[in-house]
Amino acid sequence: MTDNQFIQLFLPIIQAGLIADGFPNVLVKQANQPTQQGVPSIPTVFFFKVSNKRYGFLQRQDVWNSGLSKMVHTESQYYETTFQVSALVRQFPITPNQYTASDLVNEVACIMQADTTLSKLNAQGIGILRVMNITNPYFTDDRDQFEASPSFDFTLTSQSTRISNTPTVQLPITLNIQGV
């Protein structure tokens, strides 16, 4: 499965989950875009791919297809694909009841672990292996104020399959034994 196919599966789930859980005006977008984006003016959840890990060994299988008169060769590999989710919510002392970036990240973690998410992804042959702990480090932002940068990783499991046909030897075959 390609990166964009993964994103097309989980992005609508996150967006719909945030709206359903009372966060209607949150932008969800891929981080580290190839263009200058600037700091978002509304609360934003970011995600990006961290890694692909091949799990186990490559499975190889050959099955004769008599209808095609060909050997069908199948190679299957399980993958663990990890994405990281973070959020940015500008905090102001005059709005102490506003939700924080950590609140958004916790909400997305709950969405990714929900039974409805699991069933939607499982129907597409994707599983969620785990949702990692949420970290919440602080940094100094462009206004010289401390700001939280919470994040967590989640790992999806999938199987990649390649199928090829091996043509048969065409008859007649001429055998020629040569002396050495």
mmCIF file of N, CA, C and O in Angstrom, residues 9 29 40 86 93-94 101 122 138:
data_model
loop_
_atom_site.group_PDB
_atom_site.id
_atom_site.type_symbol
_atom_site.label_atom_id
_atom_site.label_comp_id
_atom_site.label_asym_id
_atom_site.label_seq_id
_atom_site.Cartn_x
_atom_site.Cartn_y
_atom_site.Cartn_z
ATOM 1 N N LEU A 9 -7.074 6.622 3.759
ATOM 2 C CA LEU A 9 -7.872 5.807 4.669
ATOM 3 C C LEU A 9 -8.038 6.458 6.034
ATOM 4 O O LEU A 9 -9.144 6.536 6.554
ATOM 5 N N LYS A 29 -3.790 18.145 8.560
ATOM 6 C CA LYS A 29 -2.978 18.190 7.337
ATOM 7 C C LYS A 29 -1.641 17.507 7.537
ATOM 8 O O LYS A 29 -1.181 17.338 8.657
ATOM 9 N N PRO A 40 -0.238 28.047 11.220
ATOM 10 C CA PRO A 40 -1.682 28.074 10.990
ATOM 11 C C PRO A 40 -2.386 28.979 12.001
ATOM 12 O O PRO A 40 -1.985 29.063 13.158
ATOM 13 N N SER A 86 0.922 15.239 15.593
ATOM 14 C CA SER A 86 1.189 16.341 16.525
ATOM 15 C C SER A 86 0.108 17.390 16.319
ATOM 16 O O SER A 86 -0.730 17.264 15.424
ATOM 17 N N PRO A 93 -3.340 33.738 27.488
ATOM 18 C CA PRO A 93 -3.781 33.794 28.886
ATOM 19 C C PRO A 93 -5.245 34.255 29.042
ATOM 20 O O PRO A 93 -5.885 33.917 30.027
ATOM 21 N N ILE A 94 -5.761 34.975 28.061
ATOM 22 C CA ILE A 94 -7.139 35.474 28.185
ATOM 23 C C ILE A 94 -8.185 34.404 27.840
ATOM 24 O O ILE A 94 -9.379 34.644 27.997
ATOM 25 N N ALA A 101 -3.229 21.952 22.591
ATOM 26 C CA ALA A 101 -2.694 21.042 21.574
ATOM 27 C C ALA A 101 -2.661 19.616 22.113
ATOM 28 O O ALA A 101 -2.953 18.657 21.390
ATOM 29 N N ASN A 122 -9.775 -2.410 9.170
ATOM 30 C CA ASN A 122 -9.729 -3.867 8.949
ATOM 31 C C ASN A 122 -10.454 -4.261 7.678
ATOM 32 O O ASN A 122 -10.030 -5.190 6.987
ATOM 33 N N TYR A 138 8.042 21.124 25.475
ATOM 34 C CA TYR A 138 7.794 22.545 25.215
ATOM 35 C C TYR A 138 8.943 23.137 24.419
ATOM 36 O O TYR A 138 10.069 22.656 24.464
#
